[in-house]
Amino acid sequence: MQFPITDTHCDLLSYLVHVPNANPDRTEDIACAFPLLKKGGVKFQVCAIYTTVEPDSMQLAAKQAMKYKEILQAYQNNGIVQADGNFMRTIQQQDNIGLVAAIENAAGLAHESAPISDAFAHLDYLIQTTTRLAYISLTHHTENRFGGGNYSTGVGLKEDGKRILDYISGKKIPIDLSHTSDLLAAGILTHIDSNRLDIPVIASHSNFRSIWDHPRNLTDEFVQEIIRRKGIIGVNFLRAFLDVDHPERIFDHLLYAFEQGAENQICFGADFFYTKDFPDKSRFPFYFPIVENATKYPLVLEHLKDNLSTAQLAKLAFGNCSSFFGNLWD
């Protein structure tokens, strides 16, 4: 059976803004190009607005939001649409690909010296420009004014991070743990609970540290927190976070989710991005051939047929993600 596919993270927008003559149809440039999504049966794709910690982070976020809007306008007659709650609830009947934007690194909301009020205003602008946000991650790899990134040590949730959480409470925008330090993730959960905030918790593109010991991967403690809070976990296809030597480790991560009781949380969060100009050549190849682009999702599901039931495969392919966002969005 051919299932529709949902994916909770790609960096198409960053590619389109930063690379000269970039095009969402250019399959030789980026593994989530539209023709590859279509061939792989992808019906829902989250496109991250990604920025690093730099003085022009707000402008870069705004450019990516506008690029997202332009894509929808340019491709509205070619099968690319804005995803909403009804789209997610009827995803098995959809012929189009539904997109939604997200914030990867809240540095895009406000640079390090901007007043916190600017972060709130810029967040409102980004929502207005993109229609809705699938989630917000407070950090990327490094520390910023909001907290500690996954490669920082001893840095948790900062005061400005608390204020962002307070501001998004009740706005139906999940908080993403995929790039947090462990201290930041713990701080986020504590602040949500102690202040009774209405914020869903997810990991949009993270694997499992018990399978591959890497700070980008989730500890079992945070896996259980996401399960308890009825969030979702998108498994990442990057070689660095799977196992740098063993391609089959992707299946170990996926099956581990079921072993941990995350049957209703697990989905795909492949993290496809433009890699051609990446300075660290040790990262190449970024993806194993079995998960090298968006055409590969059906092959991953086919490989798991002996381990998972048809119902479990459907949950992984689309069911968990579509249920989560279908229930969250009006």
Coordinates of C-alpha atoms in Angstrom, one line a residue:
M1 CA 0.0 0.0 0.0
Q2 CA 1.3 3.5 -0.9
F3 CA 0.9 5.7 2.1
P4 CA 0.9 9.5 2.0
I5 CA 4.1 10.9 3.6
T6 CA 4.5 13.7 6.1
D7 CA 7.8 15.3 7.0
T8 CA 8.3 17.8 9.8
H9 CA 11.6 19.5 8.8
C10 CA 13.5 20.7 5.8
D11 CA 15.6 23.8 4.9
L12 CA 14.2 24.6 1.5
L13 CA 13.7 28.3 2.5
S14 CA 17.3 28.9 3.6
Y15 CA 18.4 27.4 0.3
L16 CA 16.1 29.6 -1.8
V17 CA 17.3 32.8 0.0
H18 CA 21.0 32.1 0.2
V19 CA 21.9 30.2 -3.0
P20 CA 22.1 32.2 -6.3
N21 CA 19.6 31.1 -8.9
A22 CA 18.0 28.6 -6.4
N23 CA 14.9 26.9 -7.5
P24 CA 12.5 24.6 -5.6
D25 CA 12.4 22.3 -8.7
R26 CA 16.2 21.8 -8.9
T27 CA 16.6 18.2 -7.8
E28 CA 20.4 18.3 -8.2
D29 CA 20.6 21.0 -5.5
I30 CA 18.5 19.9 -2.7
A31 CA 17.0 16.6 -1.6
C32 CA 13.5 18.0 -0.9
A33 CA 13.0 19.7 -4.2
F34 CA 9.4 19.6 -5.3
P35 CA 9.7 16.9 -7.9
L36 CA 11.4 14.6 -5.3
L37 CA 8.6 15.3 -2.8
K38 CA 6.0 14.4 -5.4
K39 CA 7.9 11.2 -6.5
G40 CA 8.2 10.1 -2.8
G41 CA 4.5 10.6 -2.1
V42 CA 5.1 13.5 0.3
K43 CA 1.8 15.3 1.0
F44 CA 2.9 17.5 3.9
Q45 CA 6.3 19.3 4.3
V46 CA 7.3 21.7 7.1
C47 CA 9.8 24.3 5.7
A48 CA 12.0 25.9 8.4
I49 CA 12.9 29.5 8.6
Y50 CA 16.5 29.0 9.7
T51 CA 18.9 31.7 10.9
T52 CA 22.2 31.7 12.8
V53 CA 23.0 34.1 15.7
E54 CA 24.0 37.2 13.9
P55 CA 23.1 40.9 13.7
D56 CA 20.9 40.5 10.6
S57 CA 19.0 37.4 11.8
M58 CA 15.7 39.2 11.8
Q59 CA 16.0 40.4 8.2
L60 CA 17.1 36.8 7.1
A61 CA 14.0 35.4 8.8
A62 CA 11.8 38.0 7.1
K63 CA 13.3 37.1 3.7
Q64 CA 12.6 33.4 4.2
A65 CA 9.0 34.2 5.2
M66 CA 8.5 36.2 2.1
K67 CA 10.1 33.5 0.0
Y68 CA 7.6 31.0 1.5
K69 CA 4.8 33.3 0.5
E70 CA 6.1 33.7 -3.0
I71 CA 6.4 29.9 -3.4
L72 CA 2.8 29.4 -2.5
Q73 CA 1.7 32.1 -5.0
A74 CA 4.0 30.8 -7.8
Y75 CA 3.0 27.1 -7.4
Q76 CA -0.7 27.4 -6.4
N77 CA -1.7 25.9 -9.8
N78 CA 1.0 23.3 -9.6
G79 CA 0.0 21.2 -6.6
I80 CA 1.7 23.2 -3.8
V81 CA -0.7 24.7 -1.2
Q82 CA -0.8 26.1 2.4
A83 CA -1.6 23.3 4.8
D84 CA -4.4 23.9 7.4
G85 CA -6.3 21.7 9.8
N86 CA -8.7 20.4 7.2
F87 CA -5.8 19.5 4.9
M88 CA -4.2 17.4 7.6
R89 CA -7.5 15.7 8.6
T90 CA -8.1 14.7 5.0
I91 CA -4.5 14.0 4.0
Q92 CA -5.3 10.6 2.5
Q93 CA -7.6 12.3 0.0
Q94 CA -5.2 15.1 -1.0
D95 CA -3.6 15.4 -4.4
N96 CA -1.6 18.5 -3.5
I97 CA 1.5 18.9 -1.3
G98 CA 0.7 21.0 1.8
L99 CA 3.4 23.3 3.2
V100 CA 3.7 25.1 6.5
A101 CA 6.5 27.3 7.8
A102 CA 8.4 26.9 11.2
I103 CA 11.0 28.8 13.1
E104 CA 14.4 27.0 13.5
N105 CA 16.3 29.2 16.0
A106 CA 14.5 32.1 17.7
A107 CA 17.5 34.3 16.8
G108 CA 15.3 35.0 13.7
L109 CA 12.8 36.6 16.0
A110 CA 15.2 39.1 17.6
H111 CA 19.0 39.6 17.4
E112 CA 21.0 39.6 20.6
S113 CA 20.6 43.3 21.4
A114 CA 17.0 43.9 20.2
P115 CA 14.3 44.7 22.8
I116 CA 12.2 41.6 23.7
S117 CA 9.2 43.5 22.4
D118 CA 10.8 43.4 18.9
A119 CA 10.8 39.6 19.2
F120 CA 7.1 39.5 19.9
A121 CA 6.3 42.0 17.0
H122 CA 8.5 40.1 14.6
L123 CA 6.9 36.8 15.5
D124 CA 3.5 38.3 14.8
Y125 CA 4.8 39.5 11.5
L126 CA 6.2 36.1 10.5
I127 CA 2.9 34.5 11.4
Q128 CA 1.0 37.0 9.4
T129 CA 3.3 36.5 6.4
T130 CA 3.3 32.7 6.5
T131 CA -0.3 32.2 7.8
R132 CA 0.8 29.8 10.6
L133 CA 3.9 28.3 12.2
A134 CA 4.3 24.5 12.8
Y135 CA 6.7 25.1 15.7
I136 CA 9.4 27.3 17.1
S137 CA 12.9 26.1 18.3
L138 CA 14.5 28.6 20.7
T139 CA 18.1 27.7 19.6
H140 CA 20.2 26.0 17.0
H141 CA 23.6 24.5 17.7
T142 CA 24.9 27.5 19.7
E143 CA 23.8 29.5 22.7
N144 CA 21.7 32.6 22.1
R145 CA 19.7 35.1 24.2
F146 CA 17.0 32.6 24.7
G147 CA 19.0 29.6 25.9
G148 CA 21.6 26.9 25.2
G149 CA 21.9 25.1 21.9
N150 CA 22.6 21.5 21.5
Y151 CA 26.4 22.0 21.4
S152 CA 26.5 24.4 24.3
T153 CA 27.2 23.1 27.9
G154 CA 25.9 24.5 31.1
V155 CA 23.4 26.8 29.5
G156 CA 19.7 26.3 30.1
L157 CA 16.6 28.4 29.7
K158 CA 17.2 32.2 29.9
E159 CA 14.8 34.9 30.9
D160 CA 14.1 35.9 27.3
G161 CA 13.4 32.3 26.5
K162 CA 10.8 32.3 29.3
R163 CA 9.2 35.4 27.9
I164 CA 8.9 33.8 24.4
L165 CA 7.3 30.8 26.0
D166 CA 4.9 33.0 27.9
Y167 CA 4.0 34.9 24.7
I168 CA 3.2 31.8 22.6
S169 CA 1.1 30.1 25.2
G170 CA -2.3 29.5 23.8
K171 CA -1.3 30.4 20.2
K172 CA -1.2 26.7 19.0
I173 CA 2.5 26.9 18.3
P174 CA 4.5 23.9 19.6
I175 CA 7.9 24.3 21.1
D176 CA 10.6 22.2 19.4
L177 CA 13.3 20.4 21.5
S178 CA 15.4 19.3 18.5
H179 CA 18.2 21.8 19.0
T180 CA 18.2 22.4 22.7
S181 CA 20.8 21.6 25.2
D182 CA 19.6 19.1 27.8
L183 CA 19.5 21.9 30.3
L184 CA 17.4 24.0 28.0
A185 CA 14.9 21.2 27.3
A186 CA 14.5 20.6 31.0
G187 CA 14.1 24.3 31.6
I188 CA 11.4 24.6 28.9
L189 CA 9.4 21.7 30.3
T190 CA 9.7 23.0 33.9
H191 CA 8.6 26.5 32.8
I192 CA 5.6 25.2 30.9
D193 CA 4.5 23.1 33.8
S194 CA 5.2 25.6 36.6
N195 CA 3.3 28.3 34.8
R196 CA 0.6 26.1 33.4
L197 CA 1.3 27.2 29.8
D198 CA -0.6 25.9 26.9
I199 CA 2.2 24.9 24.6
P200 CA 2.6 21.5 22.8
V201 CA 6.0 19.9 22.9
I202 CA 7.7 18.2 19.9
A203 CA 11.0 17.2 18.5
S204 CA 10.8 18.0 14.8
H205 CA 14.0 16.3 13.6
S206 CA 15.8 14.3 16.3
N207 CA 16.9 10.7 16.8
F208 CA 17.5 8.7 19.9
R209 CA 20.6 9.0 22.0
S210 CA 20.3 5.4 23.3
I211 CA 20.9 4.2 19.7
W212 CA 23.5 6.8 18.7
D213 CA 25.2 8.9 21.4
H214 CA 25.1 12.4 20.0
P215 CA 23.9 15.7 21.7
R216 CA 21.5 16.3 18.8
N217 CA 19.6 13.2 19.8
L218 CA 16.9 12.8 22.4
T219 CA 17.6 11.2 25.8
D220 CA 15.0 8.6 26.9
E221 CA 13.8 11.1 29.5
F222 CA 12.8 13.6 26.9
V223 CA 11.3 11.0 24.6
Q224 CA 9.0 10.0 27.5
E225 CA 8.1 13.7 28.1
I226 CA 7.1 14.1 24.5
I227 CA 5.0 10.9 24.7
R228 CA 3.4 12.1 27.9
R229 CA 2.5 15.5 26.4
K230 CA 1.2 13.8 23.2
G231 CA 3.7 15.5 20.9
I232 CA 5.5 14.1 17.8
I233 CA 9.1 13.1 17.1
G234 CA 10.4 13.4 13.5
V235 CA 13.3 11.0 12.8
N236 CA 16.3 12.7 11.2
F237 CA 18.0 11.2 8.1
L238 CA 21.4 12.9 8.5
R239 CA 24.2 10.4 8.7
A240 CA 25.8 12.3 11.6
F241 CA 22.8 11.7 13.8
L242 CA 22.1 8.1 12.8
D243 CA 25.5 6.4 12.9
V244 CA 28.3 7.6 10.6
D245 CA 29.2 4.1 9.4
H246 CA 26.1 2.0 9.4
P247 CA 23.2 2.9 7.0
E248 CA 20.8 0.4 8.5
R249 CA 20.8 2.4 11.8
I250 CA 17.9 4.4 10.5
F251 CA 15.7 1.4 11.0
D252 CA 17.1 0.9 14.6
H253 CA 16.1 4.5 15.4
L254 CA 12.6 4.0 14.0
L255 CA 12.0 0.7 15.7
Y256 CA 13.4 2.0 19.0
A257 CA 10.6 4.6 19.0
F258 CA 8.0 1.8 19.0
E259 CA 10.0 0.0 21.8
Q260 CA 9.9 3.2 23.9
G261 CA 6.1 3.5 23.5
A262 CA 6.2 6.3 21.0
E263 CA 4.0 4.5 18.5
N264 CA 1.6 7.5 18.4
Q265 CA 4.5 10.1 18.2
I266 CA 7.0 8.8 15.7
C267 CA 7.1 10.4 12.2
F268 CA 9.6 11.6 9.6
G269 CA 11.7 14.8 10.0
A270 CA 14.4 14.1 7.4
D271 CA 16.2 17.5 7.6
F272 CA 17.1 17.8 4.0
F273 CA 19.1 21.0 3.2
Y274 CA 21.6 22.4 0.7
T275 CA 25.0 20.8 1.3
K276 CA 27.1 21.7 -1.7
D277 CA 29.0 24.6 -0.1
F278 CA 29.2 23.1 3.4
P279 CA 32.7 23.9 4.8
D280 CA 33.2 20.8 6.9
K281 CA 34.1 18.2 4.3
S282 CA 34.1 15.4 6.9
R283 CA 30.3 15.6 7.0
F284 CA 30.1 14.3 3.4
P285 CA 28.2 12.3 2.4
F286 CA 25.5 13.9 4.5
Y287 CA 23.0 11.2 3.8
F288 CA 23.3 7.4 3.2
P289 CA 21.9 6.4 -0.2
I290 CA 18.9 4.6 1.4
V291 CA 17.7 8.0 2.7
E292 CA 19.4 10.4 0.4
N293 CA 16.4 12.3 -0.8
A294 CA 12.6 12.6 -0.6
T295 CA 11.9 9.7 -2.9
K296 CA 13.2 7.2 -0.3
Y297 CA 10.4 7.3 2.3
P298 CA 8.4 4.4 0.6
L299 CA 11.5 2.3 0.6
V300 CA 12.1 2.9 4.3
L301 CA 8.5 1.8 5.0
E302 CA 8.9 -1.3 2.7
H303 CA 12.0 -2.3 4.7
L304 CA 10.0 -2.2 8.0
K305 CA 7.1 -4.3 6.8
D306 CA 8.4 -7.4 8.6
N307 CA 8.8 -5.5 11.9
L308 CA 5.7 -3.3 12.0
S309 CA 2.0 -3.8 11.2
T310 CA 0.2 -2.0 8.5
A311 CA -1.4 0.2 11.1
Q312 CA 2.0 1.1 12.6
L313 CA 3.5 1.9 9.2
A314 CA 0.5 4.2 8.5
K315 CA 1.1 6.0 11.8
L316 CA 4.8 6.5 11.0
A317 CA 4.1 7.6 7.4
F318 CA 1.4 10.1 8.0
G319 CA -1.0 9.2 10.8
N320 CA 0.8 10.6 13.8
C321 CA 1.8 13.9 12.2
S322 CA -1.5 14.5 10.5
S323 CA -3.4 13.7 13.7
F324 CA -1.2 16.1 15.7
F325 CA -1.6 19.1 13.5
G326 CA -5.1 18.2 12.4
N327 CA -6.2 18.4 16.1
L328 CA -4.0 21.5 16.8
W329 CA -5.2 23.7 13.9
D330 CA -8.7 24.9 13.3

